[in-house]
Amino acid sequence: MKKIKVAITGGIGSGKSSVSDYLEKKGHSVLRADLIAKELMAQDAQIKKKLIEEFGEESYSNDKLNTKYLAANAFSNEENVQKINSIVHPPVMEKIDQLAKEIFKNQDIVFIETALVYEANLEDFFDYVLLVLADEKTRIERIINRETVTEEQVRARMQYQIPDEEKKDDADFVLDNNTTLQELENRVEFLLILIRQLTA
């Protein structure tokens, strides 16, 4: 059986985590790049050193990652976004590769939830890319409902992501997530049938 890595990507608030949650519920392994990044940023001495050098001592508070400070500063301009990505992405992808190899000992498919496939030029790392789409208004509402942020802050984060229309042409699979969770899960179920066939 062929072993495949499938990226789950999409703009902030598109519903990547909902797709990942359902896949896990169905017994599939999902590696979440955001959680791995936070773990490494909190624990990896080299990453800590580089973040403090670039963004200041405030990057950590009482030796804990100061996510609020970093979010405000890392997304303040494109140069800072590129800086934090260059520090964090390589070790995150290395860790994902290690974890995927372990999972492949028992399973044929590994799903990797990551927001920045195209922005970080990571397409070649994956065998297939699944793009989750939702319209901008829906995405903004979802983020405001789950986080203590303003619409302005959400839009500031969105501006550093490639527009969905551009990503659609490059993705192998596209999932619309503008309706209900049940409909999204039905679409994921159908997609799983197609993806399982790719391992044959």
PDB file of C-alpha atoms in Angstrom:
ATOM      1  CA  MET A   1       0.000   0.000   0.000  1.00  0.00           C
ATOM      2  CA  LYS A   2       1.178   3.491  -0.836  1.00  0.00           C
ATOM      3  CA  LYS A   3       1.831   5.876   2.084  1.00  0.00           C
ATOM      4  CA  ILE A   4       0.517   9.404   1.573  1.00  0.00           C
ATOM      5  CA  LYS A   5       0.655  12.748   3.368  1.00  0.00           C
ATOM      6  CA  VAL A   6      -2.409  14.941   2.885  1.00  0.00           C
ATOM      7  CA  ALA A   7      -2.312  18.612   3.863  1.00  0.00           C
ATOM      8  CA  ILE A   8      -5.474  20.203   5.242  1.00  0.00           C
ATOM      9  CA  THR A   9      -5.184  23.907   4.547  1.00  0.00           C
ATOM     10  CA  GLY A  10      -7.299  27.018   4.129  1.00  0.00           C
ATOM     11  CA  GLY A  11      -7.617  30.567   5.345  1.00  0.00           C
ATOM     12  CA  ILE A  12      -8.019  31.424   9.007  1.00  0.00           C
ATOM     13  CA  GLY A  13     -11.563  30.539  10.117  1.00  0.00           C
ATOM     14  CA  SER A  14     -12.256  28.336   7.083  1.00  0.00           C
ATOM     15  CA  GLY A  15     -12.868  25.221   9.187  1.00  0.00           C
ATOM     16  CA  LYS A  16      -9.603  23.267   8.979  1.00  0.00           C
ATOM     17  CA  SER A  17      -9.914  22.182  12.606  1.00  0.00           C
ATOM     18  CA  SER A  18     -13.481  20.953  12.080  1.00  0.00           C
ATOM     19  CA  VAL A  19     -12.221  18.732   9.255  1.00  0.00           C
ATOM     20  CA  SER A  20      -9.339  17.510  11.437  1.00  0.00           C
ATOM     21  CA  ASP A  21     -11.667  16.801  14.374  1.00  0.00           C
ATOM     22  CA  TYR A  22     -13.915  14.665  12.178  1.00  0.00           C
ATOM     23  CA  LEU A  23     -10.984  12.758  10.677  1.00  0.00           C
ATOM     24  CA  GLU A  24      -9.687  11.973  14.168  1.00  0.00           C
ATOM     25  CA  LYS A  25     -13.166  10.869  15.209  1.00  0.00           C
ATOM     26  CA  LYS A  26     -13.072   8.421  12.286  1.00  0.00           C
ATOM     27  CA  GLY A  27      -9.743   6.998  13.491  1.00  0.00           C
ATOM     28  CA  HIS A  28      -7.334   8.854  11.213  1.00  0.00           C
ATOM     29  CA  SER A  29      -4.081  10.427  12.391  1.00  0.00           C
ATOM     30  CA  VAL A  30      -3.931  14.215  12.124  1.00  0.00           C
ATOM     31  CA  LEU A  31      -0.804  16.232  12.864  1.00  0.00           C
ATOM     32  CA  ARG A  32      -1.643  19.854  13.658  1.00  0.00           C
ATOM     33  CA  ALA A  33       1.211  22.128  12.618  1.00  0.00           C
ATOM     34  CA  ASP A  34      -0.026  24.997  14.783  1.00  0.00           C
ATOM     35  CA  LEU A  35       0.067  22.894  17.969  1.00  0.00           C
ATOM     36  CA  ILE A  36       3.478  21.462  17.076  1.00  0.00           C
ATOM     37  CA  ALA A  37       4.762  24.999  16.426  1.00  0.00           C
ATOM     38  CA  LYS A  38       3.494  26.235  19.805  1.00  0.00           C
ATOM     39  CA  GLU A  39       5.056  23.245  21.545  1.00  0.00           C
ATOM     40  CA  LEU A  40       8.432  23.820  19.886  1.00  0.00           C
ATOM     41  CA  MET A  41       8.298  27.578  20.496  1.00  0.00           C
ATOM     42  CA  ALA A  42       7.666  26.860  24.170  1.00  0.00           C
ATOM     43  CA  GLN A  43      10.320  24.168  24.596  1.00  0.00           C
ATOM     44  CA  ASP A  44      13.033  24.395  21.928  1.00  0.00           C
ATOM     45  CA  ALA A  45      16.002  26.429  23.210  1.00  0.00           C
ATOM     46  CA  GLN A  46      17.209  27.430  19.729  1.00  0.00           C
ATOM     47  CA  ILE A  47      13.793  28.709  18.680  1.00  0.00           C
ATOM     48  CA  LYS A  48      13.448  30.618  21.964  1.00  0.00           C
ATOM     49  CA  LYS A  49      16.837  32.253  21.431  1.00  0.00           C
ATOM     50  CA  LYS A  50      16.024  33.302  17.857  1.00  0.00           C
ATOM     51  CA  LEU A  51      12.568  34.657  18.752  1.00  0.00           C
ATOM     52  CA  ILE A  52      13.998  36.759  21.581  1.00  0.00           C
ATOM     53  CA  GLU A  53      16.737  38.068  19.275  1.00  0.00           C
ATOM     54  CA  GLU A  54      14.179  39.074  16.644  1.00  0.00           C
ATOM     55  CA  PHE A  55      11.197  40.180  18.725  1.00  0.00           C
ATOM     56  CA  GLY A  56      12.616  40.989  22.168  1.00  0.00           C
ATOM     57  CA  GLU A  57      12.550  39.556  25.696  1.00  0.00           C
ATOM     58  CA  GLU A  58       8.767  40.126  25.824  1.00  0.00           C
ATOM     59  CA  SER A  59       8.381  37.107  23.513  1.00  0.00           C
ATOM     60  CA  TYR A  60       8.430  35.037  26.709  1.00  0.00           C
ATOM     61  CA  SER A  61       6.828  35.872  30.034  1.00  0.00           C
ATOM     62  CA  ASN A  62       8.000  33.900  33.087  1.00  0.00           C
ATOM     63  CA  ASP A  63       9.717  31.525  30.645  1.00  0.00           C
ATOM     64  CA  LYS A  64       6.385  30.871  28.904  1.00  0.00           C
ATOM     65  CA  LEU A  65       5.584  31.793  25.314  1.00  0.00           C
ATOM     66  CA  ASN A  66       3.846  35.181  25.218  1.00  0.00           C
ATOM     67  CA  THR A  67       1.406  34.361  22.423  1.00  0.00           C
ATOM     68  CA  LYS A  68      -0.501  37.641  22.683  1.00  0.00           C
ATOM     69  CA  TYR A  69       2.676  39.710  22.328  1.00  0.00           C
ATOM     70  CA  LEU A  70       4.016  37.597  19.468  1.00  0.00           C
ATOM     71  CA  ALA A  71       0.692  37.626  17.620  1.00  0.00           C
ATOM     72  CA  ALA A  72       0.595  41.429  17.816  1.00  0.00           C
ATOM     73  CA  ASN A  73       4.210  41.852  16.712  1.00  0.00           C
ATOM     74  CA  ALA A  74       4.742  38.968  14.305  1.00  0.00           C
ATOM     75  CA  PHE A  75       1.727  39.962  12.208  1.00  0.00           C
ATOM     76  CA  SER A  76       2.425  43.694  12.308  1.00  0.00           C
ATOM     77  CA  ASN A  77       4.091  43.651   8.880  1.00  0.00           C
ATOM     78  CA  GLU A  78       5.104  41.242   6.139  1.00  0.00           C
ATOM     79  CA  GLU A  79       8.786  41.324   7.069  1.00  0.00           C
ATOM     80  CA  ASN A  80       8.011  40.119  10.605  1.00  0.00           C
ATOM     81  CA  VAL A  81       5.707  37.393   9.277  1.00  0.00           C
ATOM     82  CA  GLN A  82       8.546  36.121   7.093  1.00  0.00           C
ATOM     83  CA  LYS A  83      10.981  36.298  10.025  1.00  0.00           C
ATOM     84  CA  ILE A  84       8.848  34.223  12.375  1.00  0.00           C
ATOM     85  CA  ASN A  85       8.052  31.732   9.600  1.00  0.00           C
ATOM     86  CA  SER A  86      11.754  31.297   8.789  1.00  0.00           C
ATOM     87  CA  ILE A  87      12.483  30.582  12.472  1.00  0.00           C
ATOM     88  CA  VAL A  88       9.582  28.251  13.186  1.00  0.00           C
ATOM     89  CA  HIS A  89       8.680  26.467   9.930  1.00  0.00           C
ATOM     90  CA  PRO A  90      11.857  24.393   9.323  1.00  0.00           C
ATOM     91  CA  PRO A  91      11.868  22.684  12.760  1.00  0.00           C
ATOM     92  CA  VAL A  92       8.079  22.214  12.602  1.00  0.00           C
ATOM     93  CA  MET A  93       8.272  20.453   9.232  1.00  0.00           C
ATOM     94  CA  GLU A  94      11.181  18.338  10.482  1.00  0.00           C
ATOM     95  CA  LYS A  95       9.101  17.282  13.496  1.00  0.00           C
ATOM     96  CA  ILE A  96       6.081  16.527  11.300  1.00  0.00           C
ATOM     97  CA  ASP A  97       8.259  14.369   9.053  1.00  0.00           C
ATOM     98  CA  GLN A  98       9.500  12.392  12.078  1.00  0.00           C
ATOM     99  CA  LEU A  99       5.982  11.891  13.435  1.00  0.00           C
ATOM    100  CA  ALA A 100       4.624  10.902  10.007  1.00  0.00           C
ATOM    101  CA  LYS A 101       7.278   8.191   9.649  1.00  0.00           C
ATOM    102  CA  GLU A 102       6.172   6.709  12.972  1.00  0.00           C
ATOM    103  CA  ILE A 103       2.494   6.791  11.966  1.00  0.00           C
ATOM    104  CA  PHE A 104       3.276   5.148   8.613  1.00  0.00           C
ATOM    105  CA  LYS A 105       4.390   2.037  10.488  1.00  0.00           C
ATOM    106  CA  ASN A 106       0.707   1.361  11.238  1.00  0.00           C
ATOM    107  CA  GLN A 107      -1.313   3.525   8.834  1.00  0.00           C
ATOM    108  CA  ASP A 108      -1.242   4.471   5.155  1.00  0.00           C
ATOM    109  CA  ILE A 109      -2.505   8.058   5.428  1.00  0.00           C
ATOM    110  CA  VAL A 110      -1.316  10.966   7.552  1.00  0.00           C
ATOM    111  CA  PHE A 111      -3.284  14.205   7.515  1.00  0.00           C
ATOM    112  CA  ILE A 112      -1.429  17.407   8.372  1.00  0.00           C
ATOM    113  CA  GLU A 113      -3.418  20.505   9.287  1.00  0.00           C
ATOM    114  CA  THR A 114      -1.425  23.592   8.334  1.00  0.00           C
ATOM    115  CA  ALA A 115      -2.501  27.102   7.379  1.00  0.00           C
ATOM    116  CA  LEU A 116       0.475  28.045   5.215  1.00  0.00           C
ATOM    117  CA  VAL A 117       1.060  25.420   2.531  1.00  0.00           C
ATOM    118  CA  TYR A 118       1.313  27.782  -0.426  1.00  0.00           C
ATOM    119  CA  GLU A 119       2.525  30.825   1.505  1.00  0.00           C
ATOM    120  CA  ALA A 120       5.521  28.839   2.800  1.00  0.00           C
ATOM    121  CA  ASN A 121       6.091  26.948  -0.488  1.00  0.00           C
ATOM    122  CA  LEU A 122       5.461  23.592   1.182  1.00  0.00           C
ATOM    123  CA  GLU A 123       3.479  21.926  -1.622  1.00  0.00           C
ATOM    124  CA  ASP A 124       6.267  19.449  -2.385  1.00  0.00           C
ATOM    125  CA  PHE A 125       6.283  18.174   1.203  1.00  0.00           C
ATOM    126  CA  PHE A 126       2.781  16.715   0.714  1.00  0.00           C
ATOM    127  CA  ASP A 127       1.387  14.160  -1.705  1.00  0.00           C
ATOM    128  CA  TYR A 128      -2.005  15.873  -1.853  1.00  0.00           C
ATOM    129  CA  VAL A 129      -3.488  19.166  -0.666  1.00  0.00           C
ATOM    130  CA  LEU A 130      -7.049  19.504   0.640  1.00  0.00           C
ATOM    131  CA  LEU A 131      -8.259  23.114   0.658  1.00  0.00           C
ATOM    132  CA  VAL A 132     -11.113  24.114   2.998  1.00  0.00           C
ATOM    133  CA  LEU A 133     -13.058  27.166   1.813  1.00  0.00           C
ATOM    134  CA  ALA A 134     -15.519  29.559   3.439  1.00  0.00           C
ATOM    135  CA  ASP A 135     -16.496  33.076   2.477  1.00  0.00           C
ATOM    136  CA  GLU A 136     -14.748  35.983   4.184  1.00  0.00           C
ATOM    137  CA  LYS A 137     -17.745  37.164   6.227  1.00  0.00           C
ATOM    138  CA  THR A 138     -18.301  33.670   7.654  1.00  0.00           C
ATOM    139  CA  ARG A 139     -14.617  33.267   8.486  1.00  0.00           C
ATOM    140  CA  ILE A 140     -14.438  36.610  10.299  1.00  0.00           C
ATOM    141  CA  GLU A 141     -17.569  35.807  12.333  1.00  0.00           C
ATOM    142  CA  ARG A 142     -16.169  32.411  13.345  1.00  0.00           C
ATOM    143  CA  ILE A 143     -12.868  33.872  14.546  1.00  0.00           C
ATOM    144  CA  ILE A 144     -14.511  36.709  16.498  1.00  0.00           C
ATOM    145  CA  ASN A 145     -16.825  34.158  18.157  1.00  0.00           C
ATOM    146  CA  ARG A 146     -13.978  31.869  19.241  1.00  0.00           C
ATOM    147  CA  GLU A 147     -11.284  34.424  20.112  1.00  0.00           C
ATOM    148  CA  THR A 148     -11.131  37.793  21.859  1.00  0.00           C
ATOM    149  CA  VAL A 149     -10.226  39.748  18.735  1.00  0.00           C
ATOM    150  CA  THR A 150     -11.625  42.574  16.641  1.00  0.00           C
ATOM    151  CA  GLU A 151     -12.545  42.408  12.969  1.00  0.00           C
ATOM    152  CA  GLU A 152      -9.574  44.675  12.256  1.00  0.00           C
ATOM    153  CA  GLN A 153      -7.184  42.211  13.939  1.00  0.00           C
ATOM    154  CA  VAL A 154      -8.655  39.302  11.978  1.00  0.00           C
ATOM    155  CA  ARG A 155      -8.271  41.161   8.693  1.00  0.00           C
ATOM    156  CA  ALA A 156      -4.656  41.989   9.603  1.00  0.00           C
ATOM    157  CA  ARG A 157      -3.931  38.263   9.902  1.00  0.00           C
ATOM    158  CA  MET A 158      -5.822  37.468   6.706  1.00  0.00           C
ATOM    159  CA  GLN A 159      -3.801  39.851   4.577  1.00  0.00           C
ATOM    160  CA  TYR A 160      -0.711  37.634   4.821  1.00  0.00           C
ATOM    161  CA  GLN A 161      -2.532  34.612   3.402  1.00  0.00           C
ATOM    162  CA  ILE A 162      -2.883  33.966  -0.326  1.00  0.00           C
ATOM    163  CA  PRO A 163      -6.504  34.503  -1.505  1.00  0.00           C
ATOM    164  CA  ASP A 164      -8.585  31.317  -1.741  1.00  0.00           C
ATOM    165  CA  GLU A 165      -9.279  31.810  -5.443  1.00  0.00           C
ATOM    166  CA  GLU A 166      -5.563  31.482  -6.183  1.00  0.00           C
ATOM    167  CA  LYS A 167      -5.182  28.390  -3.991  1.00  0.00           C
ATOM    168  CA  LYS A 168      -8.129  26.605  -5.621  1.00  0.00           C
ATOM    169  CA  ASP A 169      -6.212  26.140  -8.860  1.00  0.00           C
ATOM    170  CA  ASP A 170      -3.360  24.358  -7.075  1.00  0.00           C
ATOM    171  CA  ALA A 171      -5.281  22.216  -4.557  1.00  0.00           C
ATOM    172  CA  ASP A 172      -6.022  18.545  -5.271  1.00  0.00           C
ATOM    173  CA  PHE A 173      -9.300  18.595  -3.317  1.00  0.00           C
ATOM    174  CA  VAL A 174     -11.579  21.492  -2.353  1.00  0.00           C
ATOM    175  CA  LEU A 175     -14.139  21.392   0.475  1.00  0.00           C
ATOM    176  CA  ASP A 176     -16.816  24.071   0.771  1.00  0.00           C
ATOM    177  CA  ASN A 177     -17.576  24.946   4.398  1.00  0.00           C
ATOM    178  CA  ASN A 178     -20.184  27.689   4.203  1.00  0.00           C
ATOM    179  CA  THR A 179     -23.064  25.633   5.577  1.00  0.00           C
ATOM    180  CA  THR A 180     -23.533  23.306   8.561  1.00  0.00           C
ATOM    181  CA  LEU A 181     -21.060  21.076  10.382  1.00  0.00           C
ATOM    182  CA  GLN A 182     -23.132  18.049   9.357  1.00  0.00           C
ATOM    183  CA  GLU A 183     -22.829  18.946   5.682  1.00  0.00           C
ATOM    184  CA  LEU A 184     -19.092  19.468   6.070  1.00  0.00           C
ATOM    185  CA  GLU A 185     -18.721  16.040   7.696  1.00  0.00           C
ATOM    186  CA  ASN A 186     -20.738  14.436   4.880  1.00  0.00           C
ATOM    187  CA  ARG A 187     -18.367  15.989   2.348  1.00  0.00           C
ATOM    188  CA  VAL A 188     -15.324  14.801   4.303  1.00  0.00           C
ATOM    189  CA  GLU A 189     -16.785  11.280   4.381  1.00  0.00           C
ATOM    190  CA  PHE A 190     -17.137  11.270   0.595  1.00  0.00           C
ATOM    191  CA  LEU A 191     -13.629  12.661   0.220  1.00  0.00           C
ATOM    192  CA  LEU A 192     -12.227   9.901   2.427  1.00  0.00           C
ATOM    193  CA  ILE A 193     -13.483   7.321  -0.067  1.00  0.00           C
ATOM    194  CA  LEU A 194     -11.478   9.032  -2.813  1.00  0.00           C
ATOM    195  CA  ILE A 195      -8.357   9.492  -0.675  1.00  0.00           C
ATOM    196  CA  ARG A 196      -8.339   5.860   0.495  1.00  0.00           C
ATOM    197  CA  GLN A 197      -8.301   4.772  -3.150  1.00  0.00           C
ATOM    198  CA  LEU A 198      -5.068   6.729  -3.644  1.00  0.00           C
ATOM    199  CA  THR A 199      -3.207   4.380  -1.293  1.00  0.00           C
ATOM    200  CA  ALA A 200      -4.075   1.283  -3.347  1.00  0.00           C
TER     201      ALA A 200
END
